[in-house]
Amino acid sequence: MNQKALAVISFGTTYTLAQDAIMQIESTLSCHAKEYDCFRAFTSKMVIAKLKREQGQYVLTPEELMEQLYQKGYKEVLCQPLHIINGFEFEKMYKALSAFTDKFDKIQIGRPLLTFEDDYKACCDIVMKYAPAPKEETALVFMGHGTPHDSNSVYTELDQRLKELGYSQVFMGTVEAEPTIQDLVREVSAFQPSKIYMTPFMIVAGDHAHNDMAGDSPDSWVCQFENAGFEVCPIIKGLGEYPGIRRMYVEHAQKAIDSMK
């Protein structure tokens, strides 16, 4: 049996099509780290419970996966989270995994997508490569998740970076923190675009993308921009579907591997 395991850990999603983004990242990581057996874990117990109840699918929590890997005799574990920022979810996962350091010869945790300054520019370059070609008269709005954690400042930083790169018509907001949808409506209205493209800045295009962003509810981002008088075109595509984003996770995982040598 291979003694090395790769644990790909994400928040998770109950949307079947959205899970494809996670699988694409897992496949990319597995192809890169061929000497590691690849496993999946979700951090959201709510998502895990719903998948089991409604789809008969059971995904392990990080703690359950670590215990299983220990029982199977793995000696070295590389954990690559699919979190975007170093927020509460990442900290909770990191604490849980740290409790298993004594059970393995080596255990290393890769960093989230956006950790260092170099990550910001790389990510901006990638998303703009795959986003709709920005035109002077159109706007592009990204929906991030947002968090009360201090790391929420990443979204404001990204917005500034995009504008420094010359994308004055690109705007970054969040569902659960700042910048809010109200902030975005004001900023985009001042720009006066002829059309707004909108897409999630999340690994998967799951519940937030389908409901909070593109849903029929009056509170959805699409409806709020339409009520402000704009034509809106939602793009239901998660970051995990972008090859460049998958390469960034591979780079993070490789650095974690190198640190174990």
PDB file of C-alpha atoms in Angstrom:
ATOM      1  CA  MET A   1       0.000   0.000   0.000  1.00  0.00           C
ATOM      2  CA  ASN A   2       1.110   3.522  -0.759  1.00  0.00           C
ATOM      3  CA  GLN A   3       2.108   5.250   2.459  1.00  0.00           C
ATOM      4  CA  LYS A   4       1.332   8.764   1.222  1.00  0.00           C
ATOM      5  CA  ALA A   5      -2.140  10.330   1.194  1.00  0.00           C
ATOM      6  CA  LEU A   6      -3.449  13.563  -0.292  1.00  0.00           C
ATOM      7  CA  ALA A   7      -6.490  14.996   1.483  1.00  0.00           C
ATOM      8  CA  VAL A   8      -8.329  17.583  -0.615  1.00  0.00           C
ATOM      9  CA  ILE A   9     -10.510  19.526   1.812  1.00  0.00           C
ATOM     10  CA  SER A  10     -13.276  21.957   0.870  1.00  0.00           C
ATOM     11  CA  PHE A  11     -16.377  23.471   2.450  1.00  0.00           C
ATOM     12  CA  GLY A  12     -18.442  21.280   0.134  1.00  0.00           C
ATOM     13  CA  THR A  13     -21.627  21.729  -1.887  1.00  0.00           C
ATOM     14  CA  THR A  14     -24.913  19.901  -2.344  1.00  0.00           C
ATOM     15  CA  TYR A  15     -25.218  20.946  -5.994  1.00  0.00           C
ATOM     16  CA  THR A  16     -24.289  17.955  -8.165  1.00  0.00           C
ATOM     17  CA  LEU A  17     -23.060  20.038 -11.095  1.00  0.00           C
ATOM     18  CA  ALA A  18     -21.106  22.322  -8.763  1.00  0.00           C
ATOM     19  CA  GLN A  19     -19.265  19.316  -7.339  1.00  0.00           C
ATOM     20  CA  ASP A  20     -17.614  18.970 -10.734  1.00  0.00           C
ATOM     21  CA  ALA A  21     -15.407  21.977  -9.918  1.00  0.00           C
ATOM     22  CA  ILE A  22     -14.141  20.173  -6.809  1.00  0.00           C
ATOM     23  CA  MET A  23     -13.563  16.991  -8.773  1.00  0.00           C
ATOM     24  CA  GLN A  24     -11.609  18.873 -11.416  1.00  0.00           C
ATOM     25  CA  ILE A  25      -9.266  20.291  -8.772  1.00  0.00           C
ATOM     26  CA  GLU A  26      -8.910  16.877  -7.129  1.00  0.00           C
ATOM     27  CA  SER A  27      -8.060  15.320 -10.487  1.00  0.00           C
ATOM     28  CA  THR A  28      -5.493  18.023 -11.262  1.00  0.00           C
ATOM     29  CA  LEU A  29      -3.852  17.640  -7.852  1.00  0.00           C
ATOM     30  CA  SER A  30      -3.881  13.846  -8.106  1.00  0.00           C
ATOM     31  CA  CYS A  31      -2.235  13.915 -11.526  1.00  0.00           C
ATOM     32  CA  HIS A  32       0.482  16.200 -10.176  1.00  0.00           C
ATOM     33  CA  ALA A  33       1.132  14.266  -6.967  1.00  0.00           C
ATOM     34  CA  LYS A  34       1.020  10.761  -8.431  1.00  0.00           C
ATOM     35  CA  GLU A  35       2.804   9.241  -5.446  1.00  0.00           C
ATOM     36  CA  TYR A  36      -0.117  10.211  -3.184  1.00  0.00           C
ATOM     37  CA  ASP A  37      -3.474   8.419  -2.866  1.00  0.00           C
ATOM     38  CA  CYS A  38      -6.194  11.089  -3.177  1.00  0.00           C
ATOM     39  CA  PHE A  39      -9.098  11.486  -0.739  1.00  0.00           C
ATOM     40  CA  ARG A  40     -11.898  14.013  -0.220  1.00  0.00           C
ATOM     41  CA  ALA A  41     -13.259  15.720   2.891  1.00  0.00           C
ATOM     42  CA  PHE A  42     -15.840  18.477   3.449  1.00  0.00           C
ATOM     43  CA  THR A  43     -15.780  20.832   6.416  1.00  0.00           C
ATOM     44  CA  SER A  44     -19.505  21.689   6.361  1.00  0.00           C
ATOM     45  CA  LYS A  45     -21.464  19.221   8.483  1.00  0.00           C
ATOM     46  CA  MET A  46     -24.675  20.730   7.118  1.00  0.00           C
ATOM     47  CA  VAL A  47     -23.612  19.932   3.548  1.00  0.00           C
ATOM     48  CA  ILE A  48     -22.479  16.430   4.569  1.00  0.00           C
ATOM     49  CA  ALA A  49     -25.806  15.730   6.313  1.00  0.00           C
ATOM     50  CA  LYS A  50     -27.874  16.977   3.361  1.00  0.00           C
ATOM     51  CA  LEU A  51     -25.862  14.909   0.857  1.00  0.00           C
ATOM     52  CA  LYS A  52     -26.359  11.795   2.976  1.00  0.00           C
ATOM     53  CA  ARG A  53     -30.070  12.471   3.542  1.00  0.00           C
ATOM     54  CA  GLU A  54     -31.061  13.462   0.012  1.00  0.00           C
ATOM     55  CA  GLN A  55     -28.507  11.764  -2.241  1.00  0.00           C
ATOM     56  CA  GLY A  56     -27.227   8.841  -0.221  1.00  0.00           C
ATOM     57  CA  GLN A  57     -23.724  10.264  -0.584  1.00  0.00           C
ATOM     58  CA  TYR A  58     -21.449  10.332   2.426  1.00  0.00           C
ATOM     59  CA  VAL A  59     -18.371  12.554   2.569  1.00  0.00           C
ATOM     60  CA  LEU A  60     -16.005  12.427   5.532  1.00  0.00           C
ATOM     61  CA  THR A  61     -15.149  15.383   7.733  1.00  0.00           C
ATOM     62  CA  PRO A  62     -11.406  16.230   7.940  1.00  0.00           C
ATOM     63  CA  GLU A  63     -11.235  14.582  11.379  1.00  0.00           C
ATOM     64  CA  GLU A  64     -12.936  11.411  10.143  1.00  0.00           C
ATOM     65  CA  LEU A  65     -10.650  11.242   7.131  1.00  0.00           C
ATOM     66  CA  MET A  66      -7.504  11.683   9.222  1.00  0.00           C
ATOM     67  CA  GLU A  67      -8.597   8.899  11.572  1.00  0.00           C
ATOM     68  CA  GLN A  68      -9.361   6.655   8.603  1.00  0.00           C
ATOM     69  CA  LEU A  69      -5.963   7.353   7.022  1.00  0.00           C
ATOM     70  CA  TYR A  70      -4.267   6.570  10.340  1.00  0.00           C
ATOM     71  CA  GLN A  71      -6.152   3.294  10.690  1.00  0.00           C
ATOM     72  CA  LYS A  72      -5.196   2.344   7.118  1.00  0.00           C
ATOM     73  CA  GLY A  73      -1.520   2.844   7.931  1.00  0.00           C
ATOM     74  CA  TYR A  74      -0.635   5.962   5.954  1.00  0.00           C
ATOM     75  CA  LYS A  75       2.566   7.585   7.183  1.00  0.00           C
ATOM     76  CA  GLU A  76       2.619  10.877   5.275  1.00  0.00           C
ATOM     77  CA  VAL A  77      -0.391  13.135   4.691  1.00  0.00           C
ATOM     78  CA  LEU A  78      -0.591  16.222   2.521  1.00  0.00           C
ATOM     79  CA  CYS A  79      -3.725  18.285   3.198  1.00  0.00           C
ATOM     80  CA  GLN A  80      -4.628  20.797   0.499  1.00  0.00           C
ATOM     81  CA  PRO A  81      -7.587  22.997   1.420  1.00  0.00           C
ATOM     82  CA  LEU A  82      -9.686  24.535  -1.312  1.00  0.00           C
ATOM     83  CA  HIS A  83     -10.505  27.579   0.787  1.00  0.00           C
ATOM     84  CA  ILE A  84     -10.008  30.928  -0.923  1.00  0.00           C
ATOM     85  CA  ILE A  85      -8.893  32.907   2.139  1.00  0.00           C
ATOM     86  CA  ASN A  86      -7.445  32.274   5.588  1.00  0.00           C
ATOM     87  CA  GLY A  87     -10.797  32.759   7.354  1.00  0.00           C
ATOM     88  CA  PHE A  88     -12.707  30.993  10.117  1.00  0.00           C
ATOM     89  CA  GLU A  89     -13.326  27.847   8.045  1.00  0.00           C
ATOM     90  CA  PHE A  90      -9.626  27.462   7.315  1.00  0.00           C
ATOM     91  CA  GLU A  91      -8.659  28.127  10.950  1.00  0.00           C
ATOM     92  CA  LYS A  92     -11.189  25.566  12.189  1.00  0.00           C
ATOM     93  CA  MET A  93      -9.872  23.000   9.713  1.00  0.00           C
ATOM     94  CA  TYR A  94      -6.236  23.773  10.597  1.00  0.00           C
ATOM     95  CA  LYS A  95      -6.927  23.282  14.313  1.00  0.00           C
ATOM     96  CA  ALA A  96      -8.693  19.983  13.673  1.00  0.00           C
ATOM     97  CA  LEU A  97      -5.868  18.646  11.507  1.00  0.00           C
ATOM     98  CA  SER A  98      -3.180  19.790  13.932  1.00  0.00           C
ATOM     99  CA  ALA A  99      -4.561  17.344  16.501  1.00  0.00           C
ATOM    100  CA  PHE A 100      -3.341  14.483  14.298  1.00  0.00           C
ATOM    101  CA  THR A 101       0.318  15.497  13.999  1.00  0.00           C
ATOM    102  CA  ASP A 102       1.411  12.780  16.438  1.00  0.00           C
ATOM    103  CA  LYS A 103      -0.299  10.026  14.425  1.00  0.00           C
ATOM    104  CA  PHE A 104       1.711  10.455  11.226  1.00  0.00           C
ATOM    105  CA  ASP A 105       5.394  10.643  10.424  1.00  0.00           C
ATOM    106  CA  LYS A 106       4.688  13.722   8.319  1.00  0.00           C
ATOM    107  CA  ILE A 107       1.618  15.905   7.911  1.00  0.00           C
ATOM    108  CA  GLN A 108       1.583  19.216   6.046  1.00  0.00           C
ATOM    109  CA  ILE A 109      -1.197  21.650   5.230  1.00  0.00           C
ATOM    110  CA  GLY A 110      -1.103  23.642   2.003  1.00  0.00           C
ATOM    111  CA  ARG A 111      -2.179  27.262   1.970  1.00  0.00           C
ATOM    112  CA  PRO A 112      -5.503  28.657   0.731  1.00  0.00           C
ATOM    113  CA  LEU A 113      -5.791  30.209  -2.716  1.00  0.00           C
ATOM    114  CA  LEU A 114      -5.102  33.777  -1.572  1.00  0.00           C
ATOM    115  CA  THR A 115      -2.467  33.892   1.140  1.00  0.00           C
ATOM    116  CA  PHE A 116       0.436  36.022  -0.086  1.00  0.00           C
ATOM    117  CA  GLU A 117       0.700  39.143  -2.232  1.00  0.00           C
ATOM    118  CA  ASP A 118       1.843  37.156  -5.266  1.00  0.00           C
ATOM    119  CA  ASP A 119      -1.364  35.128  -5.063  1.00  0.00           C
ATOM    120  CA  TYR A 120      -3.500  38.244  -5.517  1.00  0.00           C
ATOM    121  CA  LYS A 121      -2.002  39.294  -8.834  1.00  0.00           C
ATOM    122  CA  ALA A 122      -1.880  35.740 -10.151  1.00  0.00           C
ATOM    123  CA  CYS A 123      -5.541  35.250  -9.300  1.00  0.00           C
ATOM    124  CA  CYS A 124      -6.586  38.565 -10.873  1.00  0.00           C
ATOM    125  CA  ASP A 125      -4.750  37.668 -14.084  1.00  0.00           C
ATOM    126  CA  ILE A 126      -6.444  34.274 -14.210  1.00  0.00           C
ATOM    127  CA  VAL A 127     -10.024  35.357 -13.571  1.00  0.00           C
ATOM    128  CA  MET A 128      -9.765  38.152 -16.120  1.00  0.00           C
ATOM    129  CA  LYS A 129      -8.381  35.704 -18.669  1.00  0.00           C
ATOM    130  CA  TYR A 130     -11.498  33.544 -18.400  1.00  0.00           C
ATOM    131  CA  ALA A 131     -14.077  36.242 -17.634  1.00  0.00           C
ATOM    132  CA  PRO A 132     -16.158  37.867 -20.407  1.00  0.00           C
ATOM    133  CA  ALA A 133     -13.971  40.256 -22.363  1.00  0.00           C
ATOM    134  CA  PRO A 134     -14.535  43.592 -20.586  1.00  0.00           C
ATOM    135  CA  LYS A 135     -15.676  46.451 -22.770  1.00  0.00           C
ATOM    136  CA  GLU A 136     -15.833  50.119 -21.917  1.00  0.00           C
ATOM    137  CA  GLU A 137     -19.621  50.111 -21.823  1.00  0.00           C
ATOM    138  CA  THR A 138     -20.088  46.877 -19.813  1.00  0.00           C
ATOM    139  CA  ALA A 139     -19.355  45.956 -16.194  1.00  0.00           C
ATOM    140  CA  LEU A 140     -18.256  42.708 -14.573  1.00  0.00           C
ATOM    141  CA  VAL A 141     -19.329  41.965 -10.989  1.00  0.00           C
ATOM    142  CA  PHE A 142     -17.765  39.186  -8.903  1.00  0.00           C
ATOM    143  CA  MET A 143     -19.696  37.718  -5.963  1.00  0.00           C
ATOM    144  CA  GLY A 144     -17.371  36.631  -3.155  1.00  0.00           C
ATOM    145  CA  HIS A 145     -18.595  34.858  -0.028  1.00  0.00           C
ATOM    146  CA  GLY A 146     -17.382  37.277   2.621  1.00  0.00           C
ATOM    147  CA  THR A 147     -16.682  36.746   6.322  1.00  0.00           C
ATOM    148  CA  PRO A 148     -16.591  38.703   9.600  1.00  0.00           C
ATOM    149  CA  HIS A 149     -12.982  37.485   9.886  1.00  0.00           C
ATOM    150  CA  ASP A 150     -10.214  40.062   9.338  1.00  0.00           C
ATOM    151  CA  SER A 151      -9.268  38.201   6.157  1.00  0.00           C
ATOM    152  CA  ASN A 152     -12.350  39.681   4.484  1.00  0.00           C
ATOM    153  CA  SER A 153     -10.073  42.581   3.497  1.00  0.00           C
ATOM    154  CA  VAL A 154      -8.856  40.311   0.674  1.00  0.00           C
ATOM    155  CA  TYR A 155     -11.958  41.200  -1.345  1.00  0.00           C
ATOM    156  CA  THR A 156     -11.301  44.934  -1.118  1.00  0.00           C
ATOM    157  CA  GLU A 157      -7.659  44.282  -1.973  1.00  0.00           C
ATOM    158  CA  LEU A 158      -8.674  42.309  -5.056  1.00  0.00           C
ATOM    159  CA  ASP A 159     -11.033  45.055  -6.171  1.00  0.00           C
ATOM    160  CA  GLN A 160      -8.205  47.574  -5.914  1.00  0.00           C
ATOM    161  CA  ARG A 161      -5.769  45.262  -7.712  1.00  0.00           C
ATOM    162  CA  LEU A 162      -8.158  44.760 -10.605  1.00  0.00           C
ATOM    163  CA  LYS A 163      -8.577  48.496 -11.019  1.00  0.00           C
ATOM    164  CA  GLU A 164      -4.807  49.026 -10.812  1.00  0.00           C
ATOM    165  CA  LEU A 165      -4.490  46.507 -13.636  1.00  0.00           C
ATOM    166  CA  GLY A 166      -6.747  48.715 -15.740  1.00  0.00           C
ATOM    167  CA  TYR A 167     -10.107  47.034 -15.152  1.00  0.00           C
ATOM    168  CA  SER A 168     -12.087  50.053 -13.976  1.00  0.00           C
ATOM    169  CA  GLN A 169     -15.322  48.332 -14.975  1.00  0.00           C
ATOM    170  CA  VAL A 170     -14.777  45.292 -12.712  1.00  0.00           C
ATOM    171  CA  PHE A 171     -16.256  45.207  -9.208  1.00  0.00           C
ATOM    172  CA  MET A 172     -15.836  42.798  -6.280  1.00  0.00           C
ATOM    173  CA  GLY A 173     -18.506  42.300  -3.618  1.00  0.00           C
ATOM    174  CA  THR A 174     -19.521  39.734  -0.993  1.00  0.00           C
ATOM    175  CA  VAL A 175     -22.693  37.975   0.113  1.00  0.00           C
ATOM    176  CA  GLU A 176     -22.051  38.018   3.855  1.00  0.00           C
ATOM    177  CA  ALA A 177     -19.727  40.951   4.498  1.00  0.00           C
ATOM    178  CA  GLU A 178     -18.355  44.026   2.704  1.00  0.00           C
ATOM    179  CA  PRO A 179     -18.448  45.298   0.020  1.00  0.00           C
ATOM    180  CA  THR A 180     -22.204  44.615   0.115  1.00  0.00           C
ATOM    181  CA  ILE A 181     -24.647  44.408  -2.772  1.00  0.00           C
ATOM    182  CA  GLN A 182     -25.833  47.889  -1.789  1.00  0.00           C
ATOM    183  CA  ASP A 183     -22.270  49.164  -2.135  1.00  0.00           C
ATOM    184  CA  LEU A 184     -22.019  47.525  -5.547  1.00  0.00           C
ATOM    185  CA  VAL A 185     -25.288  48.948  -6.839  1.00  0.00           C
ATOM    186  CA  ARG A 186     -24.084  52.451  -5.955  1.00  0.00           C
ATOM    187  CA  GLU A 187     -20.627  51.960  -7.481  1.00  0.00           C
ATOM    188  CA  VAL A 188     -21.854  50.283 -10.652  1.00  0.00           C
ATOM    189  CA  SER A 189     -24.646  52.819 -11.096  1.00  0.00           C
ATOM    190  CA  ALA A 190     -22.057  55.593 -11.033  1.00  0.00           C
ATOM    191  CA  PHE A 191     -20.208  53.737 -13.803  1.00  0.00           C
ATOM    192  CA  GLN A 192     -23.418  53.529 -15.879  1.00  0.00           C
ATOM    193  CA  PRO A 193     -22.741  50.343 -17.879  1.00  0.00           C
ATOM    194  CA  SER A 194     -24.954  49.236 -20.740  1.00  0.00           C
ATOM    195  CA  LYS A 195     -24.858  45.664 -19.430  1.00  0.00           C
ATOM    196  CA  ILE A 196     -23.619  43.834 -16.333  1.00  0.00           C
ATOM    197  CA  TYR A 197     -21.997  40.402 -16.350  1.00  0.00           C
ATOM    198  CA  MET A 198     -22.051  38.685 -12.980  1.00  0.00           C
ATOM    199  CA  THR A 199     -20.223  35.575 -11.788  1.00  0.00           C
ATOM    200  CA  PRO A 200     -19.304  33.961  -8.449  1.00  0.00           C
ATOM    201  CA  PHE A 201     -15.847  34.409  -6.961  1.00  0.00           C
ATOM    202  CA  MET A 202     -16.167  31.048  -5.233  1.00  0.00           C
ATOM    203  CA  ILE A 203     -14.650  27.652  -5.923  1.00  0.00           C
ATOM    204  CA  VAL A 204     -18.037  26.155  -6.775  1.00  0.00           C
ATOM    205  CA  ALA A 205     -21.149  27.677  -8.337  1.00  0.00           C
ATOM    206  CA  GLY A 206     -23.487  26.288  -5.706  1.00  0.00           C
ATOM    207  CA  ASP A 207     -26.273  27.672  -3.540  1.00  0.00           C
ATOM    208  CA  HIS A 208     -24.938  31.233  -3.383  1.00  0.00           C
ATOM    209  CA  ALA A 209     -24.472  31.405  -7.145  1.00  0.00           C
ATOM    210  CA  HIS A 210     -27.857  29.916  -8.019  1.00  0.00           C
ATOM    211  CA  ASN A 211     -29.926  31.670  -5.362  1.00  0.00           C
ATOM    212  CA  ASP A 212     -28.202  34.704  -3.809  1.00  0.00           C
ATOM    213  CA  MET A 213     -26.702  35.780  -7.120  1.00  0.00           C
ATOM    214  CA  ALA A 214     -28.955  34.588  -9.936  1.00  0.00           C
ATOM    215  CA  GLY A 215     -32.160  33.607  -8.126  1.00  0.00           C
ATOM    216  CA  ASP A 216     -35.690  34.979  -8.612  1.00  0.00           C
ATOM    217  CA  SER A 217     -35.898  36.429  -5.109  1.00  0.00           C
ATOM    218  CA  PRO A 218     -36.115  40.247  -4.910  1.00  0.00           C
ATOM    219  CA  ASP A 219     -33.004  40.102  -2.703  1.00  0.00           C
ATOM    220  CA  SER A 220     -30.874  38.327  -5.318  1.00  0.00           C
ATOM    221  CA  TRP A 221     -28.068  40.325  -6.887  1.00  0.00           C
ATOM    222  CA  VAL A 222     -29.498  39.928 -10.372  1.00  0.00           C
ATOM    223  CA  CYS A 223     -32.907  41.242  -9.311  1.00  0.00           C
ATOM    224  CA  GLN A 224     -31.423  44.162  -7.386  1.00  0.00           C
ATOM    225  CA  PHE A 225     -29.384  45.284 -10.385  1.00  0.00           C
ATOM    226  CA  GLU A 226     -32.355  44.777 -12.706  1.00  0.00           C
ATOM    227  CA  ASN A 227     -34.497  46.894 -10.380  1.00  0.00           C
ATOM    228  CA  ALA A 228     -31.800  49.572 -10.657  1.00  0.00           C
ATOM    229  CA  GLY A 229     -32.422  49.566 -14.405  1.00  0.00           C
ATOM    230  CA  PHE A 230     -29.617  47.363 -15.726  1.00  0.00           C
ATOM    231  CA  GLU A 231     -29.514  44.392 -18.057  1.00  0.00           C
ATOM    232  CA  VAL A 232     -27.792  41.574 -16.193  1.00  0.00           C
ATOM    233  CA  CYS A 233     -26.194  38.404 -17.562  1.00  0.00           C
ATOM    234  CA  PRO A 234     -25.312  35.881 -14.808  1.00  0.00           C
ATOM    235  CA  ILE A 235     -22.514  33.391 -15.483  1.00  0.00           C
ATOM    236  CA  ILE A 236     -22.865  30.286 -13.299  1.00  0.00           C
ATOM    237  CA  LYS A 237     -19.268  29.123 -13.159  1.00  0.00           C
ATOM    238  CA  GLY A 238     -17.062  28.407 -10.141  1.00  0.00           C
ATOM    239  CA  LEU A 239     -13.383  29.302  -9.874  1.00  0.00           C
ATOM    240  CA  GLY A 240     -12.525  25.613  -9.710  1.00  0.00           C
ATOM    241  CA  GLU A 241     -13.525  25.356 -13.372  1.00  0.00           C
ATOM    242  CA  TYR A 242     -10.705  27.728 -14.388  1.00  0.00           C
ATOM    243  CA  PRO A 243      -7.506  25.799 -15.313  1.00  0.00           C
ATOM    244  CA  GLY A 244      -5.342  28.631 -13.967  1.00  0.00           C
ATOM    245  CA  ILE A 245      -6.959  28.447 -10.524  1.00  0.00           C
ATOM    246  CA  ARG A 246      -6.394  24.705 -10.452  1.00  0.00           C
ATOM    247  CA  ARG A 247      -2.730  25.319 -11.271  1.00  0.00           C
ATOM    248  CA  MET A 248      -2.487  27.715  -8.331  1.00  0.00           C
ATOM    249  CA  TYR A 249      -3.667  24.967  -5.972  1.00  0.00           C
ATOM    250  CA  VAL A 250      -1.105  22.611  -7.514  1.00  0.00           C
ATOM    251  CA  GLU A 251       1.619  25.186  -6.825  1.00  0.00           C
ATOM    252  CA  HIS A 252       0.474  25.538  -3.215  1.00  0.00           C
ATOM    253  CA  ALA A 253       0.403  21.772  -2.779  1.00  0.00           C
ATOM    254  CA  GLN A 254       3.893  21.433  -4.262  1.00  0.00           C
ATOM    255  CA  LYS A 255       5.270  23.958  -1.805  1.00  0.00           C
ATOM    256  CA  ALA A 256       3.740  21.954   1.016  1.00  0.00           C
ATOM    257  CA  ILE A 257       5.341  18.796  -0.395  1.00  0.00           C
ATOM    258  CA  ASP A 258       8.711  20.523  -0.644  1.00  0.00           C
ATOM    259  CA  SER A 259       8.488  21.583   2.993  1.00  0.00           C
ATOM    260  CA  MET A 260       8.184  17.936   4.051  1.00  0.00           C
ATOM    261  CA  LYS A 261      11.430  16.863   2.366  1.00  0.00           C
TER     262      LYS A 261
END
